[in-house]
PDB file of N, CA and C and ligand atoms in Angstrom:
ATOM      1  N   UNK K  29      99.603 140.576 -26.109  1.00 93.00           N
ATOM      2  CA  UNK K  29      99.364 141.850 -26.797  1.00 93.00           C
ATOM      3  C   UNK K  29     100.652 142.369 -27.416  1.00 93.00           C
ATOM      4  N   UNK K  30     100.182 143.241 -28.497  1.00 95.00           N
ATOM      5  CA  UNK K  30     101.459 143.779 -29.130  1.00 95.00           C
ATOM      6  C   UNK K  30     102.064 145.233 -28.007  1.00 95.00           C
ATOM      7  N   UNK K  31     103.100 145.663 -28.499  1.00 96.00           N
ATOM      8  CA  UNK K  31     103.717 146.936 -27.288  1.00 96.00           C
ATOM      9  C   UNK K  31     102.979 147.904 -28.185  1.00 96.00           C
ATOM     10  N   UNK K  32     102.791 149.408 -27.458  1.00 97.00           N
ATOM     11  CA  UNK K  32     102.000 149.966 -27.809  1.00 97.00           C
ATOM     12  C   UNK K  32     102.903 150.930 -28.344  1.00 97.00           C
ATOM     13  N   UNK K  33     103.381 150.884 -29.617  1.00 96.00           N
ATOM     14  CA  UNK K  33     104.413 151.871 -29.814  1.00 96.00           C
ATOM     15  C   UNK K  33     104.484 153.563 -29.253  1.00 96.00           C
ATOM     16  N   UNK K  34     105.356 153.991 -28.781  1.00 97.00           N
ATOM     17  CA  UNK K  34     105.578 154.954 -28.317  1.00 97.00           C
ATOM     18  C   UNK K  34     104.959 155.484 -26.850  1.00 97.00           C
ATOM     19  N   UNK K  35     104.831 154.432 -26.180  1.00 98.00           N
ATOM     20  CA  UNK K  35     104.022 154.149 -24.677  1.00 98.00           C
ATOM     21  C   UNK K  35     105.256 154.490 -23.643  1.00 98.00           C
ATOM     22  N   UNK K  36     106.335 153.854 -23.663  1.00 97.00           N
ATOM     23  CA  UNK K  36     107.660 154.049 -23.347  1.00 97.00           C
ATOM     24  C   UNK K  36     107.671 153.873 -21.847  1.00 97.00           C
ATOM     25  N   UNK K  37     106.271 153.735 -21.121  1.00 97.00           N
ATOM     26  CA  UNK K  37     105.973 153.459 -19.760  1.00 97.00           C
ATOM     27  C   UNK K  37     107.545 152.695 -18.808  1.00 97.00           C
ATOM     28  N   UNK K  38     107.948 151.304 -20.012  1.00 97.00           N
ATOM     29  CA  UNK K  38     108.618 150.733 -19.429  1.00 97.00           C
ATOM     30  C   UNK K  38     109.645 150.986 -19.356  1.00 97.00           C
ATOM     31  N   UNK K  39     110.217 151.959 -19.878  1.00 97.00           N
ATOM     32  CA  UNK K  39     111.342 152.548 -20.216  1.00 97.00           C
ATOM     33  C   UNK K  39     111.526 153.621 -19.190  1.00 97.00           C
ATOM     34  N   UNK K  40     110.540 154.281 -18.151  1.00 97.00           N
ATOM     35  CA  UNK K  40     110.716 155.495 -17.699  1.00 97.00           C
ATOM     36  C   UNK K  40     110.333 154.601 -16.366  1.00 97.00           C
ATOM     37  N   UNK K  41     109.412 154.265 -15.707  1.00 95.00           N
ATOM     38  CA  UNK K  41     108.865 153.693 -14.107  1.00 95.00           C
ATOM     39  C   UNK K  41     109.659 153.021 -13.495  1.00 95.00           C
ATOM     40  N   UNK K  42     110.385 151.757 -14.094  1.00 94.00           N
ATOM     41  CA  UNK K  42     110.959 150.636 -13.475  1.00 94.00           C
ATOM     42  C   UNK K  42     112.963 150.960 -13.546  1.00 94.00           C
ATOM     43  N   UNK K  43     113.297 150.437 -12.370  1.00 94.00           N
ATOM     44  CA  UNK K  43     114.747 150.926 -12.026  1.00 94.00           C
ATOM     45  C   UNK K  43     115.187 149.707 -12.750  1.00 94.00           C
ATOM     46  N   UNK K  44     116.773 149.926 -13.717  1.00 95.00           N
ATOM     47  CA  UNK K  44     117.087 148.899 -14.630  1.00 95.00           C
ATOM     48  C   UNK K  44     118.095 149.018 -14.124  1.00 95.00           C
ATOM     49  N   UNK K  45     118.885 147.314 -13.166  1.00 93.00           N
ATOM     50  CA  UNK K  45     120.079 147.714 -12.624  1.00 93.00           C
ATOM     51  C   UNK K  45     121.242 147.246 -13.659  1.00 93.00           C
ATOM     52  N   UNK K  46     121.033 146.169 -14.871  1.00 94.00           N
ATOM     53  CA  UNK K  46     122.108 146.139 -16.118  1.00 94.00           C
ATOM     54  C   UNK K  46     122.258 147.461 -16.361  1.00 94.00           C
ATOM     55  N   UNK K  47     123.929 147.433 -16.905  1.00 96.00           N
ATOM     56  CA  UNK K  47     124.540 148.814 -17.718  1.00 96.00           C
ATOM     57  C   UNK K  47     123.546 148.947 -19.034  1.00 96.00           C
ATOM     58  N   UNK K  48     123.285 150.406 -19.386  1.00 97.00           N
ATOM     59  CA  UNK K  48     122.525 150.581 -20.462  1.00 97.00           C
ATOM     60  C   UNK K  48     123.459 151.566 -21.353  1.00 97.00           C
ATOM     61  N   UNK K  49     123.748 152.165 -23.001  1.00 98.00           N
ATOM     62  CA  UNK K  49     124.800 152.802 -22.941  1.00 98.00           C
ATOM     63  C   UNK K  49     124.769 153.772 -22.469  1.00 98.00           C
ATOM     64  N   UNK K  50     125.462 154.580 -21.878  1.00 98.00           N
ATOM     65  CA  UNK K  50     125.286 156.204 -21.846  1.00 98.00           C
ATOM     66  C   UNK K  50     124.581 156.014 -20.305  1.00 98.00           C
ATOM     67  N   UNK K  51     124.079 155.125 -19.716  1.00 97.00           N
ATOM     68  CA  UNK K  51     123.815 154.791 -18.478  1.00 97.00           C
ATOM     69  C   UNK K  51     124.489 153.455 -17.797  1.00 97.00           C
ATOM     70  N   UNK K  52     125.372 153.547 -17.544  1.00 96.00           N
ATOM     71  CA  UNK K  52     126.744 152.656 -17.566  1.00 96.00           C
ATOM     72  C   UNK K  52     126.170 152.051 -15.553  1.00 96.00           C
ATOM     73  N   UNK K  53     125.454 152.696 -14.842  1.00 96.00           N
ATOM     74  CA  UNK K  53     124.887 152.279 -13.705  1.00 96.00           C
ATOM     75  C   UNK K  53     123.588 152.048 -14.026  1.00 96.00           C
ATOM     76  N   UNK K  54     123.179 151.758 -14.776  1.00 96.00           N
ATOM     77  CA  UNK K  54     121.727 151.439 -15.002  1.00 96.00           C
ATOM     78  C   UNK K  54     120.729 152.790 -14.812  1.00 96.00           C
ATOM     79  N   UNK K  55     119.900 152.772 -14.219  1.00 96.00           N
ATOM     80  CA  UNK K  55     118.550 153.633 -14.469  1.00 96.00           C
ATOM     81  C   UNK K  55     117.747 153.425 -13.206  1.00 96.00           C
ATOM     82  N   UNK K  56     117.744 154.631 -12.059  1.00 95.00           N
ATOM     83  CA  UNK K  56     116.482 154.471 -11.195  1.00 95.00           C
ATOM     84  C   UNK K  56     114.919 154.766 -11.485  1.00 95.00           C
ATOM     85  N   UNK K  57     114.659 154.287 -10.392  1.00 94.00           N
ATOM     86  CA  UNK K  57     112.946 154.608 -11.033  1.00 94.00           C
ATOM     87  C   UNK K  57     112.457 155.477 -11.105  1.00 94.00           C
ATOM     88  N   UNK K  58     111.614 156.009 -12.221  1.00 94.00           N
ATOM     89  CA  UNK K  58     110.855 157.258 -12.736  1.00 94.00           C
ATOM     90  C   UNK K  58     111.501 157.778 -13.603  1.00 94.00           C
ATOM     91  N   UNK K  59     112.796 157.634 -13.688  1.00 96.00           N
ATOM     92  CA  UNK K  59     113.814 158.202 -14.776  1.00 96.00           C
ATOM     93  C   UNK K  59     113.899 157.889 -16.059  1.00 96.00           C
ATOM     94  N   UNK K  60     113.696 158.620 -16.833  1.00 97.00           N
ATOM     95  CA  UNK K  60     113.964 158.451 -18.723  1.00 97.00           C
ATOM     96  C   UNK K  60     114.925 157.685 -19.212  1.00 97.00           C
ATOM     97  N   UNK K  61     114.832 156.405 -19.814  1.00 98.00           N
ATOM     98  CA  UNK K  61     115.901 155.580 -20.395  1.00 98.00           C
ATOM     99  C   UNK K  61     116.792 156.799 -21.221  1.00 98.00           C
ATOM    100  N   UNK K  62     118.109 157.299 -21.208  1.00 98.00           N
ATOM    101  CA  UNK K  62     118.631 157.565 -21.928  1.00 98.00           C
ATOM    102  C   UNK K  62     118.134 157.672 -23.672  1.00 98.00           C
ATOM    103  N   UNK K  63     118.077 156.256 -23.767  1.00 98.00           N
ATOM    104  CA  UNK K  63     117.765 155.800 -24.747  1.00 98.00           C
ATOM    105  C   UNK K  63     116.576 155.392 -25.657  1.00 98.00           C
ATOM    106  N   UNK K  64     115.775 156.701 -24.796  1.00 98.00           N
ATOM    107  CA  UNK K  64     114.380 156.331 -25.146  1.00 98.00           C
ATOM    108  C   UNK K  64     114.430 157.485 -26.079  1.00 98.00           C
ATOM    109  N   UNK K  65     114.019 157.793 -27.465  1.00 98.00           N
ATOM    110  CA  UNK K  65     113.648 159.026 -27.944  1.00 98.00           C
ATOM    111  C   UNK K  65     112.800 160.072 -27.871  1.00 98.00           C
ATOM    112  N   UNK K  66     112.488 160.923 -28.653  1.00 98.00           N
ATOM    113  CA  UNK K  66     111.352 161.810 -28.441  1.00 98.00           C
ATOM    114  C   UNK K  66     110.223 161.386 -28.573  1.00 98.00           C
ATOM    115  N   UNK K  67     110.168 160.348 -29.446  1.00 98.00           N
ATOM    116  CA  UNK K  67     108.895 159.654 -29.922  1.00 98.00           C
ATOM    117  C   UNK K  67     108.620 158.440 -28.985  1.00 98.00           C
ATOM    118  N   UNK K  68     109.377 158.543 -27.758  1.00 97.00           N
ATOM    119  CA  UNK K  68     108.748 156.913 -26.934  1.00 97.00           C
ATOM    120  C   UNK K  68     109.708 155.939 -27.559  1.00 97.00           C
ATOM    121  N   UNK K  69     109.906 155.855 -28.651  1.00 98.00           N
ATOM    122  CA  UNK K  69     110.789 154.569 -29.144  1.00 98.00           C
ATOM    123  C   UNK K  69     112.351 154.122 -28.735  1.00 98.00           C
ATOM    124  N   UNK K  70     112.710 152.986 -28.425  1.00 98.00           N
ATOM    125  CA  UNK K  70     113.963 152.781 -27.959  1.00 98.00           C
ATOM    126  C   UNK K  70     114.842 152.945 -29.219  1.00 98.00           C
ATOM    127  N   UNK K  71     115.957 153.944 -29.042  1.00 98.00           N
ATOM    128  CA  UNK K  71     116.886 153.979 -30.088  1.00 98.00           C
ATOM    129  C   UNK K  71     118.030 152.828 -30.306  1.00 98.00           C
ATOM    130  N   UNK K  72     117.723 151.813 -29.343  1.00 98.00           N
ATOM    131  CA  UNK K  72     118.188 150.465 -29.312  1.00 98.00           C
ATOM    132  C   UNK K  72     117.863 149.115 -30.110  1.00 98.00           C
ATOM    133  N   UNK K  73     116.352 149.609 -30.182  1.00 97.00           N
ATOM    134  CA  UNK K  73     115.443 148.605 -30.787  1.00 97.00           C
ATOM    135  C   UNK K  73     116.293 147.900 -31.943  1.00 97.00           C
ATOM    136  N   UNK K  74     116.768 146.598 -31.920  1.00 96.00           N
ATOM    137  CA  UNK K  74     117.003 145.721 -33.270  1.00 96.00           C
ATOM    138  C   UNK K  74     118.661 145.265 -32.729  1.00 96.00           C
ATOM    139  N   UNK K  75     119.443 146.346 -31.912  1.00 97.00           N
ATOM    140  CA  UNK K  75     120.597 146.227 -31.755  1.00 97.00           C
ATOM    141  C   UNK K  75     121.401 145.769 -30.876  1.00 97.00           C
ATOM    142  N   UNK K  76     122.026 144.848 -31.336  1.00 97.00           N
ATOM    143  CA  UNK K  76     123.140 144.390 -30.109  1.00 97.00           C
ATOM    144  C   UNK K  76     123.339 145.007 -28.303  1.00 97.00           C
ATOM    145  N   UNK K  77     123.522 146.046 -28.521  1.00 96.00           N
ATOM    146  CA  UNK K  77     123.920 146.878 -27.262  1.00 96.00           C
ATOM    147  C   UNK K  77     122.064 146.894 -26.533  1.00 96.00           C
ATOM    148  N   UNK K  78     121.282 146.820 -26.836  1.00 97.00           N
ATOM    149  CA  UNK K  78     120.255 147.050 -26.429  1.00 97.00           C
ATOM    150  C   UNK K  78     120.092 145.882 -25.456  1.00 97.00           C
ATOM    151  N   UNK K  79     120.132 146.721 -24.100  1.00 96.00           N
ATOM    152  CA  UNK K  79     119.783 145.575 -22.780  1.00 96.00           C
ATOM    153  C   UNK K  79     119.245 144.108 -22.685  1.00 96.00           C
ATOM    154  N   UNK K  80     119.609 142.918 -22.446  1.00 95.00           N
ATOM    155  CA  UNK K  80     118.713 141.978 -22.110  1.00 95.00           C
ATOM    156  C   UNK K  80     117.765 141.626 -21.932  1.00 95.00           C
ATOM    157  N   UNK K  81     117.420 142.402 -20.263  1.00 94.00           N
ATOM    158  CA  UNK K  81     116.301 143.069 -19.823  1.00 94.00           C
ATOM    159  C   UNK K  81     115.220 143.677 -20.603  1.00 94.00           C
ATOM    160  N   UNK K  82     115.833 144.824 -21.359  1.00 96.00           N
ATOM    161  CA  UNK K  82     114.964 144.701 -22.153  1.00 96.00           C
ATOM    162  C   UNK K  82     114.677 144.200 -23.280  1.00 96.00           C
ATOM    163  N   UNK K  83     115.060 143.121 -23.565  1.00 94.00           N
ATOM    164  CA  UNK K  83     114.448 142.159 -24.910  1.00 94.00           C
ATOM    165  C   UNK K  83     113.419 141.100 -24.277  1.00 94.00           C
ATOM    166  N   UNK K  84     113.605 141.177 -22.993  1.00 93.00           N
ATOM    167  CA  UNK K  84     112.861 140.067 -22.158  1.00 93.00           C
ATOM    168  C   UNK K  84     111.502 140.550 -21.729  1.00 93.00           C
ATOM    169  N   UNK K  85     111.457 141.875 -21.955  1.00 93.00           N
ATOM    170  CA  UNK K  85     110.143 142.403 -21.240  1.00 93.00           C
ATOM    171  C   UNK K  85     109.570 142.356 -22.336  1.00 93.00           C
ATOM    172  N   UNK K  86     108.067 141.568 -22.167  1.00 93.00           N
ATOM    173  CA  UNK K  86     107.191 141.429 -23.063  1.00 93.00           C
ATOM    174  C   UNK K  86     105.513 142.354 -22.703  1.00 93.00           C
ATOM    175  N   UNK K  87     104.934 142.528 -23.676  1.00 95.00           N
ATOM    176  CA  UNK K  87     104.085 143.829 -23.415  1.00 95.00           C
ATOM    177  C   UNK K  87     102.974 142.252 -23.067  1.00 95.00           C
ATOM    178  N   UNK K  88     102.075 143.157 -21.638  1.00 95.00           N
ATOM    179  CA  UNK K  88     101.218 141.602 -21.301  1.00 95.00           C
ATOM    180  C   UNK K  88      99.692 142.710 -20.750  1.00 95.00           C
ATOM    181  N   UNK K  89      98.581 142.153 -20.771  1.00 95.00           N
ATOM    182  CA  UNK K  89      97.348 143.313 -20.457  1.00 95.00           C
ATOM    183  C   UNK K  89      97.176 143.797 -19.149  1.00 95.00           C
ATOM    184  N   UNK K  90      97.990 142.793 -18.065  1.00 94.00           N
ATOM    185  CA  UNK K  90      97.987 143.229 -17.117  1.00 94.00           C
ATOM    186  C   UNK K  90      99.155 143.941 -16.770  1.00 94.00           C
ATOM    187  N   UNK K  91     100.260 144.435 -17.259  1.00 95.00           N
ATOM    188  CA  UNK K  91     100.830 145.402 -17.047  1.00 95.00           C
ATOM    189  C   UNK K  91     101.149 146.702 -17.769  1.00 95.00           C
ATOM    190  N   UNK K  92     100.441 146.505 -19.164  1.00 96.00           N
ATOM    191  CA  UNK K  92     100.663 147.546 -19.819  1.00 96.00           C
ATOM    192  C   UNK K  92      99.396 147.983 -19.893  1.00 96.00           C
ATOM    193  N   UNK K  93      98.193 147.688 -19.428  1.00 96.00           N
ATOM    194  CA  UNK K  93      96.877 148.195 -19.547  1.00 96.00           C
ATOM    195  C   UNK K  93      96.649 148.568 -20.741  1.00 96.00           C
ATOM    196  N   UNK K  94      95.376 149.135 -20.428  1.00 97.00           N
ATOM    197  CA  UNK K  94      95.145 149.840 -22.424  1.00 97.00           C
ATOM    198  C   UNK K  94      95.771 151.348 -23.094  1.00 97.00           C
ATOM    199  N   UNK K  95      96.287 151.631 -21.979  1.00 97.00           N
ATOM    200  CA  UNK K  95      96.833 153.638 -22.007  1.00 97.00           C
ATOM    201  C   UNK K  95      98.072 153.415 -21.584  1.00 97.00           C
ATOM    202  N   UNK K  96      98.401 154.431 -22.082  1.00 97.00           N
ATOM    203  CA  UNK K  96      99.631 154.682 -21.236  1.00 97.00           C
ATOM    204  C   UNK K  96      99.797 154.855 -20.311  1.00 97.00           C
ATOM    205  N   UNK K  97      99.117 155.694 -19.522  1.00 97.00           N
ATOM    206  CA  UNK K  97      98.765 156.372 -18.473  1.00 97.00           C
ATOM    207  C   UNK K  97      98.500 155.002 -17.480  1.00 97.00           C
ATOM    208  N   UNK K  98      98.014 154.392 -18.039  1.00 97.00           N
ATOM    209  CA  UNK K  98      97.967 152.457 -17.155  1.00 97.00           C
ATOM    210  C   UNK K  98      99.022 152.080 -16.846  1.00 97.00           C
ATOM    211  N   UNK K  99      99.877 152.045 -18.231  1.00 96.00           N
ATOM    212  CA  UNK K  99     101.051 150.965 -17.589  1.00 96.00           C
ATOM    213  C   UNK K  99     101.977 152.046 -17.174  1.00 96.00           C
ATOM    214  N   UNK K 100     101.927 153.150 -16.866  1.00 96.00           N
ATOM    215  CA  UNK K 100     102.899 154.063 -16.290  1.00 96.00           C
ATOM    216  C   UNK K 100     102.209 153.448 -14.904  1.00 96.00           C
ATOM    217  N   UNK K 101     101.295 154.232 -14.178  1.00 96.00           N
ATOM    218  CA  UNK K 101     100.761 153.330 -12.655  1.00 96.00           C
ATOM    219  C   UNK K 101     101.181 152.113 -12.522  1.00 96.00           C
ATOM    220  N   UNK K 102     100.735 151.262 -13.268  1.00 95.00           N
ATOM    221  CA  UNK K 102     100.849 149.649 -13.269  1.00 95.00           C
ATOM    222  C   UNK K 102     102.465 149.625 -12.504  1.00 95.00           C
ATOM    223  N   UNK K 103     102.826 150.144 -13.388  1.00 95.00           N
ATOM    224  CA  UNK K 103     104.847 149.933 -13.457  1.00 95.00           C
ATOM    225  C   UNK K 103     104.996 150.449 -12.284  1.00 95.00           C
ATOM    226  N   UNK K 104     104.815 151.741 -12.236  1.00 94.00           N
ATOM    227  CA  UNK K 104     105.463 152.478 -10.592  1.00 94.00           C
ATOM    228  C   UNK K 104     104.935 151.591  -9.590  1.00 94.00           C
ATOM    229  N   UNK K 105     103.515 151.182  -9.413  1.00 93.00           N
ATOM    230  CA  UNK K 105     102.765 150.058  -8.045  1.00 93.00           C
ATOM    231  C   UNK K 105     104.084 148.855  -8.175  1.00 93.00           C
ATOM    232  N   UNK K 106     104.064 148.283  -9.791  1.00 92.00           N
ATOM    233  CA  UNK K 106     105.118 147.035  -9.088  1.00 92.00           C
ATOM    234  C   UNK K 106     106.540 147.355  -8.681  1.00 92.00           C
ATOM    235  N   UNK K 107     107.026 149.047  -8.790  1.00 88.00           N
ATOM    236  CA  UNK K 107     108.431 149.338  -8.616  1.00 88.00           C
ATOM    237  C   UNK K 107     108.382 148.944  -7.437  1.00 88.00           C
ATOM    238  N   UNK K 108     107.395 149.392  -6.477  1.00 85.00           N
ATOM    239  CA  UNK K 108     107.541 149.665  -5.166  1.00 85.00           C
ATOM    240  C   UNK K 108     106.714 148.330  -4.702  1.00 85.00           C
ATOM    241  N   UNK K 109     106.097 147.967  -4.889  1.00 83.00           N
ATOM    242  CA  UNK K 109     106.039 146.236  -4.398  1.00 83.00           C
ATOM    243  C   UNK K 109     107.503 145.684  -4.295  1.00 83.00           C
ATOM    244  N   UNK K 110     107.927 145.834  -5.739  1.00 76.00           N
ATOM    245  CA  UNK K 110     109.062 144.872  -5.650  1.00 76.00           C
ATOM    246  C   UNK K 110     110.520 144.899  -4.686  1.00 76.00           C
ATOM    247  N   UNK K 111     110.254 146.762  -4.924  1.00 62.00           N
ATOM    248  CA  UNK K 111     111.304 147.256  -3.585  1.00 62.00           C
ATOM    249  C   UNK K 111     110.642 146.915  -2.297  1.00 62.00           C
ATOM    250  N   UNK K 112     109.640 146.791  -1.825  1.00 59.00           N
ATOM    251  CA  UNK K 112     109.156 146.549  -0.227  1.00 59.00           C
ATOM    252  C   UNK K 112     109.599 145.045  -0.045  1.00 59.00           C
ATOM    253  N   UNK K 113     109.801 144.187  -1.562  1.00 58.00           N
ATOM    254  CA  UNK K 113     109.314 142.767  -1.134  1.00 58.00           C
ATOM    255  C   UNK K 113     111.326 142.638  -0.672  1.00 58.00           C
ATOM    256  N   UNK K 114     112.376 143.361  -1.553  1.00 56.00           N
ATOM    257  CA  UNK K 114     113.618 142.936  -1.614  1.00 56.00           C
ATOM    258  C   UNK K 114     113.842 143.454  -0.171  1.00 56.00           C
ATOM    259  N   UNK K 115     113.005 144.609   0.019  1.00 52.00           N
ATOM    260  CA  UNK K 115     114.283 144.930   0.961  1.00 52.00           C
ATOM    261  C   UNK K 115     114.094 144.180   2.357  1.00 52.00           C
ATOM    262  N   UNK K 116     115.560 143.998   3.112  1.00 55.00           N
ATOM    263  CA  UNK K 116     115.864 142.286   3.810  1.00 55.00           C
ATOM    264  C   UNK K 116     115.082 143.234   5.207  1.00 55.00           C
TER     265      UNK K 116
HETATM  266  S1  SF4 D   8     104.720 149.474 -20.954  1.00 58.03           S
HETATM  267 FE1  SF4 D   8     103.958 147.897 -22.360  1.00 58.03          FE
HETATM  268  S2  SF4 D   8     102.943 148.988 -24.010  1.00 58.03           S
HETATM  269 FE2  SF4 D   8     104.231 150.452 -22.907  1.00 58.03          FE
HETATM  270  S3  SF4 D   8     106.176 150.460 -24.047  1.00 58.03           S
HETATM  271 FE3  SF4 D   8     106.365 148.973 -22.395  1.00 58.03          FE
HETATM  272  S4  SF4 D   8     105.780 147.008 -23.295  1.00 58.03           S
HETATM  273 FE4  SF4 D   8     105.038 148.621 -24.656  1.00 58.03          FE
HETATM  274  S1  SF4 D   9     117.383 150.552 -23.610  1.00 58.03           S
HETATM  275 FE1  SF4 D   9     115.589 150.882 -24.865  1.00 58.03          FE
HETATM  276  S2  SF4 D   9     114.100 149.346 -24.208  1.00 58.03           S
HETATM  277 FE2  SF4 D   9     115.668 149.478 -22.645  1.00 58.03          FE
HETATM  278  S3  SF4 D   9     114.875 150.945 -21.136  1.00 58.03           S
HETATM  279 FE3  SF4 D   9     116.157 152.058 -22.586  1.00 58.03          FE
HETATM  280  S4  SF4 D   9     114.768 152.836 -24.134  1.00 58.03           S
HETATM  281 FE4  SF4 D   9     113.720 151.197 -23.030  1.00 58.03          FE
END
């Protein structure tokens, strides 16, 4: 599937531990990418400095659902899966 412009789900649920700019420790979870605009859109989009991470995250049906409101849930359930699964 294509990303749902201005959904920004992934940008706000999931903790990003790469430096992002202006977030030089990365981003915990639930928190607003810096770099997300008013409109949902990454002000990164196209550019060099724009995270790895996120060039790697690809929009898929089972995590971005059909709403926003989906892949916001979707995202927070796997934050905390993924934190129950790391921690030793
Ligand atoms: S959660 Fe999915 S649809 Fe929403 S911005 Fe991210 S990739 Fe796009
Ligand atoms: S840098 Fe852009 S794509 Fe990455 S989390 Fe921030 S707003 Fe989203």
């Amino acid at each position: 599937m294509n990303c749902r412009l201005g959904c920004g789900a992934c940008c706000i649920a999931p903790s990003i531990s790469s430096p992002i700019p202006g977030m030089e420790q990365g981003k915990p979870a639930g928190v607003r990418c810096i770099q997300l605009d008013g409109n949902n859109l990454c002000k990164l989009f196209g550019k060099p400095e724009r995270p790895k991470v996120c060039l790697e995250f690809k929009a898929c049906t089972s995590v971005c659902g059909a709403r926003n409101d989906e892949a916001l849930t979707n995202l927070i359930e796997l934050e905390s899966v993924t934190l129950t699964v790391c921690k030793p």
